[in-house]
Short mmCIF file of C-alpha atoms and ligand atoms in Angstrom, two decimals:
data_model
loop_
_atom_site.label_atom_id
_atom_site.label_comp_id
_atom_site.label_asym_id
_atom_site.label_seq_id
_atom_site.Cartn_x
_atom_site.Cartn_y
_atom_site.Cartn_z
CA MET H 17 -20.00 -10.11 -2.07
CA GLU H 18 -22.91 -8.68 -3.77
CA ASN H 19 -23.39 -8.83 -7.88
CA LYS H 20 -24.47 -5.27 -7.99
CA VAL H 21 -24.21 -2.24 -5.90
CA THR H 22 -26.12 1.07 -6.18
CA LEU H 23 -24.50 4.47 -5.25
CA HIS H 24 -26.36 7.69 -5.63
CA ASP H 25 -27.94 7.45 -9.01
CA LYS H 26 -25.91 4.71 -10.73
CA THR H 27 -25.92 1.00 -10.45
CA PHE H 28 -22.32 -0.95 -10.64
CA LYS H 29 -21.60 -4.57 -11.45
CA LEU H 30 -18.83 -6.70 -9.82
CA PHE H 31 -15.56 -6.45 -11.98
CA ILE H 32 -12.50 -7.34 -9.78
CA PRO H 33 -12.83 -9.58 -6.70
CA ASN H 34 -10.85 -8.60 -3.77
CA GLU H 35 -8.83 -11.96 -3.92
CA LYS H 36 -7.52 -10.84 -7.37
CA ILE H 37 -6.63 -7.22 -6.35
CA GLU H 38 -4.52 -8.59 -3.50
CA LYS H 39 -2.69 -11.11 -5.57
CA ALA H 40 -1.75 -8.24 -7.74
CA ILE H 41 -0.56 -6.14 -4.65
CA ASP H 42 1.36 -9.02 -3.49
CA GLU H 43 3.53 -8.97 -7.00
CA VAL H 44 3.69 -5.27 -6.99
CA ALA H 45 5.00 -5.18 -3.14
CA GLY H 46 7.48 -7.96 -4.08
CA ARG H 47 8.92 -5.72 -6.99
CA LEU H 48 9.24 -2.82 -4.41
CA ASN H 49 10.74 -4.97 -1.70
CA ARG H 50 13.59 -5.81 -4.35
CA ASP H 51 14.12 -2.43 -5.96
CA TYR H 52 14.31 -0.65 -2.51
CA ALA H 53 16.24 -3.17 -0.45
CA ASP H 54 18.86 -0.71 -0.24
CA ALA H 55 16.98 1.82 1.64
CA THR H 56 18.39 2.46 5.24
CA ASP H 57 17.04 3.98 8.55
CA GLU H 58 19.12 7.01 7.99
CA ASN H 59 17.85 7.36 4.28
CA PRO H 60 14.18 6.01 4.36
CA VAL H 61 11.84 6.19 1.38
CA ILE H 62 9.15 8.57 1.53
CA LEU H 63 5.78 6.68 0.79
CA LEU H 64 3.45 9.36 -0.42
CA CYS H 65 -0.21 8.28 -0.30
CA THR H 66 -2.53 10.31 -2.51
CA LEU H 67 -5.65 10.78 -0.60
CA ASN H 68 -8.20 9.86 -0.56
CA GLY H 69 -8.39 6.84 -3.17
CA ALA H 70 -4.99 5.50 -2.37
CA ILE H 71 -5.55 4.86 1.34
CA ILE H 72 -6.54 1.29 0.95
CA PHE H 73 -3.97 0.51 -1.54
CA ALA H 74 -1.25 2.11 0.81
CA ALA H 75 -2.31 0.21 3.88
CA GLU H 76 -2.23 -3.07 1.85
CA LEU H 77 1.25 -2.10 0.52
CA LEU H 78 2.61 -1.17 4.21
CA LYS H 79 1.52 -4.81 5.18
CA ARG H 80 3.82 -6.22 2.76
CA VAL H 81 6.77 -4.01 2.21
CA ASN H 82 9.79 -4.33 4.31
CA PHE H 83 12.23 -1.58 3.64
CA PRO H 84 12.83 1.52 5.85
CA LEU H 85 10.15 4.45 4.94
CA GLU H 86 8.18 7.32 6.06
CA LEU H 87 4.60 7.53 5.33
CA LYS H 88 3.28 10.73 4.12
CA ALA H 89 0.09 12.07 2.29
CA CYS H 90 -1.00 14.78 -0.05
CA LYS H 91 -4.07 15.44 -1.85
CA LEU H 92 -4.66 16.81 -5.64
CA SER H 93 -7.78 16.35 -7.22
CA SER H 94 -9.11 16.51 -10.77
CA TYR H 95 -12.30 14.29 -10.73
CA SER H 96 -15.84 15.36 -10.11
CA GLY H 97 -18.43 13.00 -10.54
CA THR H 98 -17.46 10.16 -13.18
CA GLN H 99 -15.30 12.74 -15.22
CA SER H 100 -11.92 14.04 -15.19
CA THR H 101 -12.24 17.93 -15.21
CA GLY H 102 -8.56 18.47 -16.18
CA VAL H 103 -8.11 21.42 -13.58
CA ILE H 104 -5.82 20.10 -10.75
CA LYS H 105 -6.67 21.39 -7.17
CA THR H 106 -4.12 20.97 -4.46
CA GLU H 107 -6.27 20.26 -1.24
CA VAL H 108 -3.59 19.02 0.86
CA PRO H 109 0.03 20.35 -0.03
CA LEU H 110 3.12 17.88 -0.51
CA PRO H 111 5.27 17.57 2.48
CA ALA H 112 7.99 19.87 3.39
CA HIS H 113 11.62 19.02 3.04
CA LEU H 114 11.81 16.77 0.25
CA GLU H 115 15.26 17.80 -1.09
CA GLY H 116 17.51 14.80 -1.83
CA ARG H 117 14.76 12.38 -0.44
CA ARG H 118 13.69 9.38 -2.47
CA VAL H 119 9.61 9.54 -3.00
CA LEU H 120 7.37 6.67 -4.01
CA ILE H 121 4.12 8.08 -4.96
CA VAL H 122 1.14 5.75 -4.37
CA GLU H 123 -1.89 6.21 -6.46
CA ASP H 124 -5.23 4.67 -6.76
CA ILE H 125 -5.74 5.04 -10.44
CA VAL H 126 -4.10 6.71 -13.59
CA ASP H 127 -6.73 7.97 -16.07
CA THR H 128 -5.82 10.81 -18.13
CA GLY H 129 -2.68 11.30 -16.22
CA ASN H 130 -3.36 14.95 -15.46
CA THR H 131 -3.07 14.43 -11.65
CA ILE H 132 0.19 12.17 -11.83
CA ALA H 133 1.85 14.50 -13.95
CA ALA H 134 1.14 17.53 -11.99
CA MET H 135 2.21 15.59 -9.07
CA LYS H 136 5.53 14.69 -10.36
CA GLN H 137 6.26 18.46 -11.50
CA LEU H 138 5.59 19.55 -7.99
CA LEU H 139 8.11 16.81 -6.67
CA GLU H 140 10.69 17.79 -9.05
CA ALA H 141 10.42 21.24 -8.16
CA SER H 142 10.92 20.22 -4.35
CA GLN H 143 14.29 18.88 -5.77
CA VAL H 144 13.65 15.14 -4.76
CA LYS H 145 16.59 12.79 -5.55
CA ASP H 146 14.13 10.30 -7.25
CA ALA H 147 10.36 10.16 -7.50
CA ARG H 148 8.72 6.96 -8.91
CA ILE H 149 5.04 6.28 -9.47
CA CYS H 150 3.16 3.10 -7.94
CA THR H 151 -0.54 2.77 -8.90
CA LEU H 152 -3.20 0.18 -8.33
CA LEU H 153 -4.71 0.63 -11.71
CA VAL H 154 -4.25 2.38 -14.71
CA LYS H 155 -6.66 2.83 -18.01
CA PRO H 156 -3.93 2.46 -20.96
CA GLU H 157 -6.57 3.37 -23.48
CA VAL H 158 -6.89 7.02 -21.84
CA TYR H 159 -3.14 7.45 -20.61
CA LYS H 160 -1.18 9.10 -23.19
CA LYS H 161 1.36 10.97 -21.10
CA ASP H 162 4.98 10.28 -21.27
CA VAL H 163 5.47 10.24 -17.55
CA LYS H 164 6.70 6.82 -16.77
CA LEU H 165 4.39 4.56 -14.42
CA ASP H 166 7.17 2.42 -12.64
CA TYR H 167 5.03 0.24 -10.93
CA VAL H 168 1.25 -0.88 -12.21
CA ALA H 169 -0.50 -3.70 -10.23
CA MET H 170 -3.50 -4.02 -12.81
CA GLU H 171 -4.74 -2.51 -16.40
CA ILE H 172 -8.30 -1.91 -17.03
CA PRO H 173 -10.34 -0.69 -19.91
CA ASN H 174 -11.72 2.88 -20.10
CA ARG H 175 -14.45 2.34 -17.93
CA PHE H 176 -15.69 4.16 -14.57
CA ILE H 177 -15.01 1.99 -11.23
CA VAL H 178 -15.64 2.06 -7.73
CA GLY H 179 -14.78 0.01 -4.53
CA PHE H 180 -11.23 -0.55 -2.74
CA GLY H 181 -10.82 3.22 -2.10
CA LEU H 182 -12.25 4.50 -5.12
CA ASP H 183 -15.37 6.61 -5.09
CA TYR H 184 -18.33 7.90 -7.10
CA ASP H 185 -18.98 11.34 -5.59
CA GLU H 186 -17.33 10.31 -2.41
CA LEU H 187 -19.34 6.87 -1.95
CA GLY H 188 -18.40 3.39 -2.43
CA ARG H 189 -14.70 3.83 -0.94
CA ASN H 190 -15.41 1.03 1.65
CA ILE H 191 -16.30 -1.98 -0.88
CA LYS H 192 -13.79 -4.43 -0.52
CA ASP H 193 -14.05 -5.48 -4.36
CA ILE H 194 -13.81 -3.47 -7.38
CA TYR H 195 -17.25 -2.67 -9.20
CA VAL H 196 -17.65 -1.02 -12.80
CA LEU H 197 -20.58 1.26 -13.88
CA ASP H 198 -23.18 -0.83 -15.30
CA ASP H 199 -24.67 1.02 -18.36
P1 IMP V 15 -6.47 11.77 -14.05
O1 IMP V 15 -5.78 12.93 -13.41
O2 IMP V 15 -7.35 11.81 -15.25
O3 IMP V 15 -5.42 10.49 -14.23
O4 IMP V 15 -7.42 11.17 -12.81
C1 IMP V 15 -6.91 10.50 -11.73
C2 IMP V 15 -7.83 10.47 -10.48
O5 IMP V 15 -9.30 10.47 -10.90
C3 IMP V 15 -7.73 9.21 -9.77
O6 IMP V 15 -6.70 9.53 -8.57
C4 IMP V 15 -8.98 9.06 -9.15
O7 IMP V 15 -9.11 9.77 -7.86
C5 IMP V 15 -9.89 9.60 -10.21
N1 IMP V 15 -10.37 8.54 -10.84
C6 IMP V 15 -10.04 8.10 -12.35
N2 IMP V 15 -10.65 7.45 -12.71
C7 IMP V 15 -11.66 6.80 -11.93
C8 IMP V 15 -12.61 5.74 -11.74
O8 IMP V 15 -12.74 5.11 -12.76
N3 IMP V 15 -13.35 5.72 -10.59
C9 IMP V 15 -13.11 6.74 -9.50
N4 IMP V 15 -12.16 7.49 -9.55
C10 IMP V 15 -11.25 7.87 -10.68
MG1 MG V 16 -6.81 9.62 -6.56
#
């Protein structure tokens, strides 16, 4: 693993090595396996991957969870460059027919929480039975919403990071470790 990487005009330094990320995912997956042990083939959980950032996290979870589930995806976005814009765009809409279903939202990172709050509202409007949030990362210094984050793998300070699915203007998603902006 490299100590530093450059993407576009910015340099990032190593922050969380892959082994540490994977260990945190093992723990969250263990909790999910306990909490969703009552899911059945007739009533599978909908694992809703939020594109594009959560693709790797969702894939790692899928390797570790053993309850019946259906994999779906949607895409809301609020970020441009290294800043949240606060304006939520729906780029890929929520799946249809969610009434009465149990949904587990899989998110890469919760920053201001604007995205996750919008997502929860959309799901409630779809009359789901239960919607929980599972996020790889949260920035607790920034997150002030009262939407409950049911499963959090890791907490980080208010810094801009890339890697393990997260991007800086679309670059860096395919880096195995997490890097932080070096400023
Ligand atoms: P929020 O709506 O402010 O909570 O922002 C959440 C979304 O912004 C995440 O799903 C990411 O796509 C993106 N995001 C937030 N923080 C970072 C970061 O540090 N690096 C890369 N993307 C981020
Ligand atoms: Mg995202």
